[in-house]
mmCIF file of C-alpha atoms in Angstrom:
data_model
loop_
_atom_site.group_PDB
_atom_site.id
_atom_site.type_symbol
_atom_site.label_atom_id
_atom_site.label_comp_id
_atom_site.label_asym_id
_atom_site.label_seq_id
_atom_site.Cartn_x
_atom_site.Cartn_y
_atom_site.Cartn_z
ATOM 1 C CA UNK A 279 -182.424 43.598 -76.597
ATOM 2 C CA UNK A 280 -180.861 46.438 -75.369
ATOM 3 C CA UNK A 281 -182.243 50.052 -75.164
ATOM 4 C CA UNK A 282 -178.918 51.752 -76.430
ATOM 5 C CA UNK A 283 -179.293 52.292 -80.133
ATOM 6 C CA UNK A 284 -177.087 52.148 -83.145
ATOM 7 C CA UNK A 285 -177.355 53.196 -86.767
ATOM 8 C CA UNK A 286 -177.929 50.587 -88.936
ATOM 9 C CA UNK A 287 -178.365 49.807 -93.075
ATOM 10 C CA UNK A 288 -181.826 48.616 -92.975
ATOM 11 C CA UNK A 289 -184.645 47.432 -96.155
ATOM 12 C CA UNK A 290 -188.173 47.058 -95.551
ATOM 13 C CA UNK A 291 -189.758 45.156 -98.343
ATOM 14 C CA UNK A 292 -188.081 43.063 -101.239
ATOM 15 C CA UNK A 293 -186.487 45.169 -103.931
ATOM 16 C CA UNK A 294 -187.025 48.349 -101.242
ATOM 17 C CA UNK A 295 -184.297 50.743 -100.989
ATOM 18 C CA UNK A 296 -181.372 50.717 -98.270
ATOM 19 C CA UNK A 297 -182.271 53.351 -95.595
ATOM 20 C CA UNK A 298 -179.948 54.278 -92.627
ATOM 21 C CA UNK A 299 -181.630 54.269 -89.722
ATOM 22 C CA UNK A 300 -181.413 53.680 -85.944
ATOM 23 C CA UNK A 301 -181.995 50.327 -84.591
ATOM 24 C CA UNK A 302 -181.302 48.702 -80.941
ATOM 25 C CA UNK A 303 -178.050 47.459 -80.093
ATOM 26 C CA UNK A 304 -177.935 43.115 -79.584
ATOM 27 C CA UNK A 305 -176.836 41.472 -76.817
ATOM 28 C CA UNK A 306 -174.988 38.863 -77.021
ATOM 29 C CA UNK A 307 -175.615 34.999 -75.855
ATOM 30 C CA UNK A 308 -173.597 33.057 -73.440
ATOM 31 C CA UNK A 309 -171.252 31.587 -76.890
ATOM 32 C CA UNK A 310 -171.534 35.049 -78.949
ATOM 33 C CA UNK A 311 -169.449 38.835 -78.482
ATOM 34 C CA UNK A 312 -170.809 42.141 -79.546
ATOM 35 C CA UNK A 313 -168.448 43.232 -81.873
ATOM 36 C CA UNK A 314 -168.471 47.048 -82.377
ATOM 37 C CA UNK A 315 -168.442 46.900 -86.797
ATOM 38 C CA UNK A 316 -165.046 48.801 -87.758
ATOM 39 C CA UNK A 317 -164.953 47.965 -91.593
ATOM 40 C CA UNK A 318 -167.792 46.045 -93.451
ATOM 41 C CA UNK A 319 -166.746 44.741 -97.108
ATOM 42 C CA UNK A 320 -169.658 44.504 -99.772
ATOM 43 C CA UNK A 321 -170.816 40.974 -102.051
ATOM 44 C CA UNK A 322 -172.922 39.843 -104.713
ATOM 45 C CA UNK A 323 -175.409 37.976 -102.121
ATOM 46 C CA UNK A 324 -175.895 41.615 -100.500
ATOM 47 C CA UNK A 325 -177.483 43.412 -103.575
ATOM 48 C CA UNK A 326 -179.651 39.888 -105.154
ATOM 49 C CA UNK A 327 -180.699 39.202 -101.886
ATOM 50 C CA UNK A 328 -182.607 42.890 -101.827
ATOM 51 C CA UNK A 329 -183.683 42.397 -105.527
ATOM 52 C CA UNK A 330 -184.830 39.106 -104.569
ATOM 53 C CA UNK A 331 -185.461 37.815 -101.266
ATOM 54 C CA UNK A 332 -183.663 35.071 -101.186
ATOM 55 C CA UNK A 333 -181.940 34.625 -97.902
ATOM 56 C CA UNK A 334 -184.247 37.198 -96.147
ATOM 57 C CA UNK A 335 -186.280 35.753 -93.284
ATOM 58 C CA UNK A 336 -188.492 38.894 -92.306
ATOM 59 C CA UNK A 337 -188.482 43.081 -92.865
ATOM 60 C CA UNK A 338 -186.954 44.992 -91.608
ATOM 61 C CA UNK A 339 -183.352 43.503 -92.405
ATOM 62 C CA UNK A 340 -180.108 44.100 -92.038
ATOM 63 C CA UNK A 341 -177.758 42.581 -94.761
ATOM 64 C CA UNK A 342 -174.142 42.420 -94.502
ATOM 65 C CA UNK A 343 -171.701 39.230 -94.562
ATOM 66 C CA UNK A 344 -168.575 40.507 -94.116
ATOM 67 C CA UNK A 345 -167.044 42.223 -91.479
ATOM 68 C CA UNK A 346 -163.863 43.365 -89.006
ATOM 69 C CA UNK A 347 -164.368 44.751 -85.815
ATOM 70 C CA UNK A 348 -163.525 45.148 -82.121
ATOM 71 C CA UNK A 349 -164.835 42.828 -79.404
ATOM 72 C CA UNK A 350 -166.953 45.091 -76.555
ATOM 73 C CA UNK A 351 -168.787 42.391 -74.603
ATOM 74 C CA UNK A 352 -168.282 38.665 -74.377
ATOM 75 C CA UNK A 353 -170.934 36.023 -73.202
ATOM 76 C CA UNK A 354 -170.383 34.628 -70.824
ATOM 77 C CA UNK A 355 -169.023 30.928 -72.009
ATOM 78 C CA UNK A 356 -166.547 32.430 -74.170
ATOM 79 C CA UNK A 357 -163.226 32.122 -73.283
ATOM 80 C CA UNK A 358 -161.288 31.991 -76.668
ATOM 81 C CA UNK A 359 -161.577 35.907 -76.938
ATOM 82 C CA UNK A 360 -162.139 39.239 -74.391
ATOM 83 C CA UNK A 361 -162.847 42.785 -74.962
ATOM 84 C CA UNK A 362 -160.638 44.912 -76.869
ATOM 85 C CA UNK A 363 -159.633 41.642 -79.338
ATOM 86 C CA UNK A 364 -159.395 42.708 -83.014
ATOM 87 C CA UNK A 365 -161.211 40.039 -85.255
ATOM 88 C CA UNK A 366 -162.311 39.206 -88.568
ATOM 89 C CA UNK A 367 -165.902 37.200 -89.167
ATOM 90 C CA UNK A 368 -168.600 36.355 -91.331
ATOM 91 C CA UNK A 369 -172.463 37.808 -90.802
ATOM 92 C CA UNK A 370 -175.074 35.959 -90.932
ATOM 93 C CA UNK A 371 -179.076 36.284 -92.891
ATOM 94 C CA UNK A 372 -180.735 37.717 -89.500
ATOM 95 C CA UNK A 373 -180.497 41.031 -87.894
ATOM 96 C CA UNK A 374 -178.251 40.711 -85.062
ATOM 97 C CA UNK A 375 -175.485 39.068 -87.133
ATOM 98 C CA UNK A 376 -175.493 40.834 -90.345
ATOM 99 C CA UNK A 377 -172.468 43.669 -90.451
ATOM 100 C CA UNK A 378 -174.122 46.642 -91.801
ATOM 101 C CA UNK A 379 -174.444 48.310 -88.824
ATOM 102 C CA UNK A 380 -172.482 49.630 -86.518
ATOM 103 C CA UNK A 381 -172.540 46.312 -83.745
ATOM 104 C CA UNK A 382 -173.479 43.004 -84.257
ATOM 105 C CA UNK A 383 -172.910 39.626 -83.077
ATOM 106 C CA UNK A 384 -170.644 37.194 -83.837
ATOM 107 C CA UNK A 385 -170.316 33.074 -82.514
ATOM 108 C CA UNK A 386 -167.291 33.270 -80.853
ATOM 109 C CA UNK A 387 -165.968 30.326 -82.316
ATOM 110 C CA UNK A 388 -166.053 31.283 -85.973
ATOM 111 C CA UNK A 389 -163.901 34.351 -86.010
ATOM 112 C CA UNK A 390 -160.232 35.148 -86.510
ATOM 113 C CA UNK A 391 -158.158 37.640 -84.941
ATOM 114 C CA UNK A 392 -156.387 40.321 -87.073
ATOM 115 C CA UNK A 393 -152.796 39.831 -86.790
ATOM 116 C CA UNK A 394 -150.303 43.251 -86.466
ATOM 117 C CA UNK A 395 -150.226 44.658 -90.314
ATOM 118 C CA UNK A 396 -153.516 44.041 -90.872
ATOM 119 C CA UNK A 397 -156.074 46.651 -91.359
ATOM 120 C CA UNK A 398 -159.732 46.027 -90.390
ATOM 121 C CA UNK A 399 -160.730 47.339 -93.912
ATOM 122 C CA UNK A 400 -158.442 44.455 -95.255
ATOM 123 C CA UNK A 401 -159.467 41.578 -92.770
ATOM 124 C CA UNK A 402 -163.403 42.524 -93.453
ATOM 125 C CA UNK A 403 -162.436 41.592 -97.135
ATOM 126 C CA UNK A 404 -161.490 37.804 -96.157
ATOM 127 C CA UNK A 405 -164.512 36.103 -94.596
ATOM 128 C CA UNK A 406 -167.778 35.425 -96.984
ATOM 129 C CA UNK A 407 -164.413 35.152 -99.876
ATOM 130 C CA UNK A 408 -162.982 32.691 -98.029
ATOM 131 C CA UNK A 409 -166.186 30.360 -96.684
ATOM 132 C CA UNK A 410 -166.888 30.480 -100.459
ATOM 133 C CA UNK A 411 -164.233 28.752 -101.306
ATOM 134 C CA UNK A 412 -163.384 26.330 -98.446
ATOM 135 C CA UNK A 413 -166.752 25.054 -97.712
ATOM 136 C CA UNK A 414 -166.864 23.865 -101.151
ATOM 137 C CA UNK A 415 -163.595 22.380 -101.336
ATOM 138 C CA UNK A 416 -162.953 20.787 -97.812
ATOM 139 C CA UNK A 417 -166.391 20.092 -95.856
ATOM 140 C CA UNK A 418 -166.887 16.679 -95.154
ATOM 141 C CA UNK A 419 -170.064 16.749 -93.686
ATOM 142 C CA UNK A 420 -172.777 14.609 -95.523
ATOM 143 C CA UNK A 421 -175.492 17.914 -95.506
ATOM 144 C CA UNK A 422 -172.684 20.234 -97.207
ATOM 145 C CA UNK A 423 -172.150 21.336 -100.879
ATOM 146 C CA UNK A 424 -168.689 20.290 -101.125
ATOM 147 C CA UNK A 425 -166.619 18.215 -103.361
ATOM 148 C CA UNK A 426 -165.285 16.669 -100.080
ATOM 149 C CA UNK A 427 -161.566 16.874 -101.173
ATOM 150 C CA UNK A 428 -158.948 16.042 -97.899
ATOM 151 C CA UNK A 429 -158.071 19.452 -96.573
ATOM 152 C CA UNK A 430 -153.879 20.164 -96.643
ATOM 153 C CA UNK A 431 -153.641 19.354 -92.738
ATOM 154 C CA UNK A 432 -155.477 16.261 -93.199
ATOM 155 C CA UNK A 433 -154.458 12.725 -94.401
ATOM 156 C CA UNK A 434 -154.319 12.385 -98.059
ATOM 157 C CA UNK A 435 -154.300 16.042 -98.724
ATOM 158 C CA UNK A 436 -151.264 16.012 -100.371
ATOM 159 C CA UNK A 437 -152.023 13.863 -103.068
ATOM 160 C CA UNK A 438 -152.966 16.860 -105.245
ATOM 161 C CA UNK A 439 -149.302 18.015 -104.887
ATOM 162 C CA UNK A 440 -148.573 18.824 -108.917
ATOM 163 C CA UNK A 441 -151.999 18.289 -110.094
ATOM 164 C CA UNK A 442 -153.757 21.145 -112.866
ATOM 165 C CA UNK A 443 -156.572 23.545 -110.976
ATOM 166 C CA UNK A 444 -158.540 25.845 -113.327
ATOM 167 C CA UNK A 445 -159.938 28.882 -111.628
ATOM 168 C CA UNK A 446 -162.336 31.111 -113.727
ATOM 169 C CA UNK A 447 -163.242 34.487 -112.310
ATOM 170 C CA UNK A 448 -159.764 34.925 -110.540
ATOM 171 C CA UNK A 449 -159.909 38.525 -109.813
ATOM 172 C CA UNK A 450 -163.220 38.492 -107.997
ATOM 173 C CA UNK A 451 -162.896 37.865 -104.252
ATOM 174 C CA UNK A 452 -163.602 34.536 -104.022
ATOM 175 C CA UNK A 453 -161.885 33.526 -106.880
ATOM 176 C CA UNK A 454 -158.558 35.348 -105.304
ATOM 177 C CA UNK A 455 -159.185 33.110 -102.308
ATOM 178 C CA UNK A 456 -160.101 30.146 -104.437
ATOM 179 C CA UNK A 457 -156.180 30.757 -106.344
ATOM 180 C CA UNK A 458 -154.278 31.121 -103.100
ATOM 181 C CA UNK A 459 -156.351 27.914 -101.259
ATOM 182 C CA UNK A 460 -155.440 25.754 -104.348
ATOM 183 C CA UNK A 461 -151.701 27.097 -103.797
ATOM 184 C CA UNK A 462 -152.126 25.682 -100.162
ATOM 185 C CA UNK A 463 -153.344 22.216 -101.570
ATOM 186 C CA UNK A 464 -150.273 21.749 -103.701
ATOM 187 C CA UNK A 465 -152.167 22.363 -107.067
ATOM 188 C CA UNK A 466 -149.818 23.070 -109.897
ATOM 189 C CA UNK A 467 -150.198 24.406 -112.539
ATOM 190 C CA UNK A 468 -152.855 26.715 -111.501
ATOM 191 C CA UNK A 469 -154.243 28.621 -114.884
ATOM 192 C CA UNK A 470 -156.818 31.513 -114.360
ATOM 193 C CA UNK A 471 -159.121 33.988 -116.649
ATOM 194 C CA UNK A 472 -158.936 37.696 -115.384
ATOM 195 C CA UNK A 473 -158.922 41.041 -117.040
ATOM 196 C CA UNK A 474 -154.988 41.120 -118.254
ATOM 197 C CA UNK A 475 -154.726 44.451 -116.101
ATOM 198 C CA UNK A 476 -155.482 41.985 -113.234
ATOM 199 C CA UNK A 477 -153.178 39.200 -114.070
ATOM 200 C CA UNK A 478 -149.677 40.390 -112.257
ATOM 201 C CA UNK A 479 -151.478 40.798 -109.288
ATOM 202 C CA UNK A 480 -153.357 36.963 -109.793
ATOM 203 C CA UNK A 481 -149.511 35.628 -110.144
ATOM 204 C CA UNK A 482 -148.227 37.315 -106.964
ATOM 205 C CA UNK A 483 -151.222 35.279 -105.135
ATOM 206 C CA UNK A 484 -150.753 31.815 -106.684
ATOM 207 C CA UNK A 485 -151.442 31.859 -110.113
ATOM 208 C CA UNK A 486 -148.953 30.294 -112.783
ATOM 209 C CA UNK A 487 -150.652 31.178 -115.701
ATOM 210 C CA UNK A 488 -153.150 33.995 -116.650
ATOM 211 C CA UNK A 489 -155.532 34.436 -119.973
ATOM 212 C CA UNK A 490 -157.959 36.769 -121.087
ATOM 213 C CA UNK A 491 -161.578 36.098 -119.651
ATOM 214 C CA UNK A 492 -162.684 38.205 -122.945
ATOM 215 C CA UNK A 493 -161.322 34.748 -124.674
ATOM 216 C CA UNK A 494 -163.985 32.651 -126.662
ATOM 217 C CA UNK A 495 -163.984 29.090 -125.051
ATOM 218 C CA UNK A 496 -162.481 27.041 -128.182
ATOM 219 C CA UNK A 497 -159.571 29.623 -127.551
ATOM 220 C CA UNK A 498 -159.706 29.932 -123.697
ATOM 221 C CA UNK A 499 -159.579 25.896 -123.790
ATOM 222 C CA UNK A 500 -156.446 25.623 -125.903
ATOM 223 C CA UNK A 501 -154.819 27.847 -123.403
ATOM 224 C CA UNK A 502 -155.880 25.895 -120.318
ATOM 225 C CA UNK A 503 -154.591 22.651 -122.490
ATOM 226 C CA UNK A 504 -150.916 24.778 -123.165
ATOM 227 C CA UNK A 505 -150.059 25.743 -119.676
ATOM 228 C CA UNK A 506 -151.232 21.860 -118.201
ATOM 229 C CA UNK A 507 -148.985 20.358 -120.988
ATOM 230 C CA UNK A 508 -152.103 18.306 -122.190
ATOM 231 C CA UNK A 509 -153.142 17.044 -118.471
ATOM 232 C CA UNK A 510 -157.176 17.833 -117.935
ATOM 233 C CA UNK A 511 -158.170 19.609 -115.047
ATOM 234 C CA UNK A 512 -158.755 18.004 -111.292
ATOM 235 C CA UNK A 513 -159.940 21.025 -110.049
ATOM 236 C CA UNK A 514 -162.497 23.874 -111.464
ATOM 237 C CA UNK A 515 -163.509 26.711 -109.278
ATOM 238 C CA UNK A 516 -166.115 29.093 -111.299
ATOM 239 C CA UNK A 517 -166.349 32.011 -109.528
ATOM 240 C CA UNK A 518 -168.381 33.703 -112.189
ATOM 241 C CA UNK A 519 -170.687 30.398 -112.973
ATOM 242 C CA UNK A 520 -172.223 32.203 -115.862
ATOM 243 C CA UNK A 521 -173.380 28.880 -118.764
ATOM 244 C CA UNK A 522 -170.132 29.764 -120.513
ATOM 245 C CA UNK A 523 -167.858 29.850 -118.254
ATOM 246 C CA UNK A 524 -169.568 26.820 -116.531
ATOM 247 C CA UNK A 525 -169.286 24.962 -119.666
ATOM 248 C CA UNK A 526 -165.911 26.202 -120.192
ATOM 249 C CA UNK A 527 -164.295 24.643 -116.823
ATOM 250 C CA UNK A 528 -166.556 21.355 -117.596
ATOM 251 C CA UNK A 529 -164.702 20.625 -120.826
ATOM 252 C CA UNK A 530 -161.088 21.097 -118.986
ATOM 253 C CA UNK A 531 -162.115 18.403 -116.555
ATOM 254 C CA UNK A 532 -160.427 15.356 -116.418
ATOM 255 C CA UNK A 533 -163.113 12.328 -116.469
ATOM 256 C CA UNK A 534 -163.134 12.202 -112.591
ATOM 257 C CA UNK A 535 -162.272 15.670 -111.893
ATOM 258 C CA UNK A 536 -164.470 18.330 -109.746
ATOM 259 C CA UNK A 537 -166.105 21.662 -110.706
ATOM 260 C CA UNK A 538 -167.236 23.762 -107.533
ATOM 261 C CA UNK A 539 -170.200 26.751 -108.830
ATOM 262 C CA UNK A 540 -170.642 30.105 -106.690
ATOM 263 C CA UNK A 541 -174.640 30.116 -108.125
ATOM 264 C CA UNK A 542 -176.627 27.743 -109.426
ATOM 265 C CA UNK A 543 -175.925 24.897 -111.718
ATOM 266 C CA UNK A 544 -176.435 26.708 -115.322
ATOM 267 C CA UNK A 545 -174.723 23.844 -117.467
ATOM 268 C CA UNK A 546 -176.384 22.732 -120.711
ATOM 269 C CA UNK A 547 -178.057 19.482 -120.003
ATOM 270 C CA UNK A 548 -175.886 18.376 -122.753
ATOM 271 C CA UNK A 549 -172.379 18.465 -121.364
ATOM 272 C CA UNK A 550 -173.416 15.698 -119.132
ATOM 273 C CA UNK A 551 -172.644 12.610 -121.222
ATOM 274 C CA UNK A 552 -174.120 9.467 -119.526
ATOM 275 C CA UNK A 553 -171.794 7.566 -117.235
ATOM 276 C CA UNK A 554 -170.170 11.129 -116.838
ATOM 277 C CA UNK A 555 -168.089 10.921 -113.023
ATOM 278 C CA UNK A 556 -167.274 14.559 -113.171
ATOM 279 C CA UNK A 557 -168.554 16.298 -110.629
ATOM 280 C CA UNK A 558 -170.562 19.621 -110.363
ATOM 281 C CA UNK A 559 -171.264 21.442 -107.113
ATOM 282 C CA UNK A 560 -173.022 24.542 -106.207
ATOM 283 C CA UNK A 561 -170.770 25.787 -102.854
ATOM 284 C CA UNK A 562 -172.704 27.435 -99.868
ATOM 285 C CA UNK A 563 -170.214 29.452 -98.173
ATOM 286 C CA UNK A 564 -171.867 30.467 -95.180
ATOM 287 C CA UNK A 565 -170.447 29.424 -91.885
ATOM 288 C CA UNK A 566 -173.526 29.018 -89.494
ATOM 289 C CA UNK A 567 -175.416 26.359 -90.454
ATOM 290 C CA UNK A 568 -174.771 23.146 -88.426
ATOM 291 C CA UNK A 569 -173.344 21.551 -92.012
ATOM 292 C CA UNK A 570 -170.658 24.242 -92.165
ATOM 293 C CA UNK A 571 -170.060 24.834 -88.503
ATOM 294 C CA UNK A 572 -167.273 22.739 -88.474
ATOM 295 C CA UNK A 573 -165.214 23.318 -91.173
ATOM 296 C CA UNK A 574 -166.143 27.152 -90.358
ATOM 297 C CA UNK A 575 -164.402 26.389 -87.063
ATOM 298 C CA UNK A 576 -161.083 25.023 -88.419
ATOM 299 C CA UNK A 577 -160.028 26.815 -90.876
ATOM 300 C CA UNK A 578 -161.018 30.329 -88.817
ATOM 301 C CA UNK A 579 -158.639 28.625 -86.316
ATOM 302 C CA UNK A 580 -155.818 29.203 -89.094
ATOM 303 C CA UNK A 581 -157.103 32.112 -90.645
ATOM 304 C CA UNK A 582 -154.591 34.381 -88.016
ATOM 305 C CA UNK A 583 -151.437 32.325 -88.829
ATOM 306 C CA UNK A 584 -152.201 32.226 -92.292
ATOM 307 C CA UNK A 585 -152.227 36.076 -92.199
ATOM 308 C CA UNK A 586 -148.844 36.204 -90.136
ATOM 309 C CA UNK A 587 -147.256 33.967 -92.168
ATOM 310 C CA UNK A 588 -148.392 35.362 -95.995
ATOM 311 C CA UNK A 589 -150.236 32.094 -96.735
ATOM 312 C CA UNK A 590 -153.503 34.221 -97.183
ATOM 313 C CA UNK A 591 -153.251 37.384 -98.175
ATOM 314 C CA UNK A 592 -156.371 40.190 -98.399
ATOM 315 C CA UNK A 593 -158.228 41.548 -101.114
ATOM 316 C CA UNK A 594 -157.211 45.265 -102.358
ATOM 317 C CA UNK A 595 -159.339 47.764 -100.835
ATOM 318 C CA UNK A 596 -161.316 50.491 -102.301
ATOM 319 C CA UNK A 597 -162.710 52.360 -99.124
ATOM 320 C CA UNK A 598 -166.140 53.894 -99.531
ATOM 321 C CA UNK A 599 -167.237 57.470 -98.595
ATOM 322 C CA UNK A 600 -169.807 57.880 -95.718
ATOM 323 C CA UNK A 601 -169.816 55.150 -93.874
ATOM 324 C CA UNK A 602 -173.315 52.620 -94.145
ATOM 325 C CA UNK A 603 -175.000 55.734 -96.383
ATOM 326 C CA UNK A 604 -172.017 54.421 -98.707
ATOM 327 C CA UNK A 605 -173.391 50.935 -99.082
ATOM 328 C CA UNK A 606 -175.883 51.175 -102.053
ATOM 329 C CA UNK A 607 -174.044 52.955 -104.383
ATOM 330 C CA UNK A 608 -170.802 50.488 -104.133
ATOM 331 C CA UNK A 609 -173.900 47.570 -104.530
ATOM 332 C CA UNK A 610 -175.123 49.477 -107.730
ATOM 333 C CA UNK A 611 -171.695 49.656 -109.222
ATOM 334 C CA UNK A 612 -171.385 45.525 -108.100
ATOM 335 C CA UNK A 613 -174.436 44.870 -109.724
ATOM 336 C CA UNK A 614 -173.631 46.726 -113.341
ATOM 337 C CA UNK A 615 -170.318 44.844 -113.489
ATOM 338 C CA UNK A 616 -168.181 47.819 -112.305
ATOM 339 C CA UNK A 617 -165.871 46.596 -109.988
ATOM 340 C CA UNK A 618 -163.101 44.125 -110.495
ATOM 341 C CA UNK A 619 -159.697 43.282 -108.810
ATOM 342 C CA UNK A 620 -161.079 45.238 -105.292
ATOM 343 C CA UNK A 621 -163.287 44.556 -102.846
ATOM 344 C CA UNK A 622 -165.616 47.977 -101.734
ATOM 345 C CA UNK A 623 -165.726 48.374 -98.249
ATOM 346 C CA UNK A 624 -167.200 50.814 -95.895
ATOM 347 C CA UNK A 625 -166.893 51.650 -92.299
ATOM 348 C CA UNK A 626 -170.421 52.143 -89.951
ATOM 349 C CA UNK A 627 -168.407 54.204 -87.710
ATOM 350 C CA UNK A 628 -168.798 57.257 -89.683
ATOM 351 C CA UNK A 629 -172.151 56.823 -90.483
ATOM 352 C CA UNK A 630 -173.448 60.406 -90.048
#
């Protein structure tokens, strides 16, 4: 480790408060760059994995899974990026990877650069998002919690090319990425719940059709039914994966059809009639692990074309004040259900 230190947004004990505080500055292996942090965009996992402990290894730690930034040192195997490359990547549940501070470390070969028109505090809203929702629906390796559907560059993977996807939850971040990946795949119609302040922006992404997540399920379900013309659902993505929206997206399945979860499996043991071939996964979106390495790898190939080219466009942005100090308040608002259609994002620069 180096001597040079950095501030950093540090707990010390599960369900302890955030604390900025100074921390040494990593360096990076012969596959990783030291990124110095330029925008940092805040999730779920970041404020139940302080209440809880669940992805924490040791104390002190440093959360943080999404992030933009400027390459300062490269290890020395790299040769896919060099210092002064603007890139977009996913943190990781240790210290020297996660993004709230103000450097960290990134694996080389899982990050994307940010194309011209793209600000870091819009690329750090793309990575965790995005990993959400193509780990579940593209991975291929036997360890992963995927549905295992044929990516669109791969053979087969147009065969869902006018086929009904259900996305619940569109306006959260992964459920905006979850929309515009199902565009990519050729899905058609693709029906989504949202606030109805939320829904022109949902259509500009990918969306065809757009109903009110305040909707009781017997009504929600009638809608879904309307804008497929009677065809059940292929595809479910529940980025909310509460019991009734899980239930919800279960009952506009087709027989054989696939229902990806962002948390655990909450369905009523019920739904599940026997001989049931629906299937029901609970996604991992995390890059890092050896299961998700790979399909981490391709699609962060694409990420920067997608960007040029509009495929994959960037949450809206509501910048936080005061840099990492920032951080807990924007969690507190996540956690009470205050924040919807924008992802909060903060920049450790200006971390007094």
């Amino acid at each position: 480790m180096s001597l040079l230190t950095q501030k950093a947004l540090v707990h010390y004990s599960k369900g302890g408060d955030f604390v900025v505080g100074d921390v040494p500055i990593p360096v990076p292996g012969p596959h990783e760059v030291l990124v110095k942090v330029m925008a940092v965009a805040l999730n779920p996992v970041d404020w139940m994995n302080q209440a809880e402990a669940y992805f924490t290894p040791s104390y002190p730690f440093i959360a943080g899974m999404d992030g933009a930034g400027i390459v300062e040192h490269v290890g020395a195997a790299v040769t896919t990026l060099v210092k002064g490359d603007k890139i977009l990547f996913q943190g990781d549940f240790n210290n020297d990877h996660g993004t709230f501070q103000q450097f960290c470390l990134v694996p080389a070969e899982i990050a994307a650069k940010i194309p011209e028109g793209i600000t870091f505090e819009q690329a750090a809203t793309i990575p965790l998002g995005l990993g959400t929702a193509f780990c579940g629906l593209w991975n291929h390796d036997p360890a992963a919690k995927s549905i295992d559907f044929p990516a669109p560059w791969e053979e087969g993977g147009a065969k869902f090319k006018g086929k009904p996807a259900l996305i619940l939850g569109g306006a959260s971040s992964v459920g905006q990425y979850a929309i515009q990946l199902a565009k990519l795949a050729g899905f058609s119609p693709i029906v989504t719940s949202a606030s109805p302040r939320n829904a022109k922006m949902l259509r500009a992404i990918g969306a065809t059709h757009v109903f009110d997540r305040a909707l009781s399920n017997d009504d929600a379900l009638a809608m879904i039914r309307t804008a497929t013309a009677g065809e059940a659902v292929t595809f479910a993505y529940d980025a909310v994966s509460r019991t009734e929206t899980a239930s919800l997206a279960y009952d506009a399945l087709a027989s054989d059809g696939a229902l990806l979860l962002v948390l655990p499996d909450v369905l009523p043991a019920d739904k599940r009639a026997n001989g049931d071939t629906k299937k029901v996964v609970s996604v991992y979106g995390v890059v890092h692990p050896p299961e998700n390495r790979k399909i981490g790898v391709e699609v962060f190939s694409r990420v920067t074309g997608w960007l040029e080219t509009g495929v994959l466009v960037p949450n809206k942005v509501e910048l936080l004040p005061g840099g990492l100090s920032g951080i807990p308040d924007g969690l507190r608002r996540m956690k009470e259900n205050k924040v919807s259609g924008m992802k909060l994002v903060a920049l450790p620069q200006e971390t007094a």
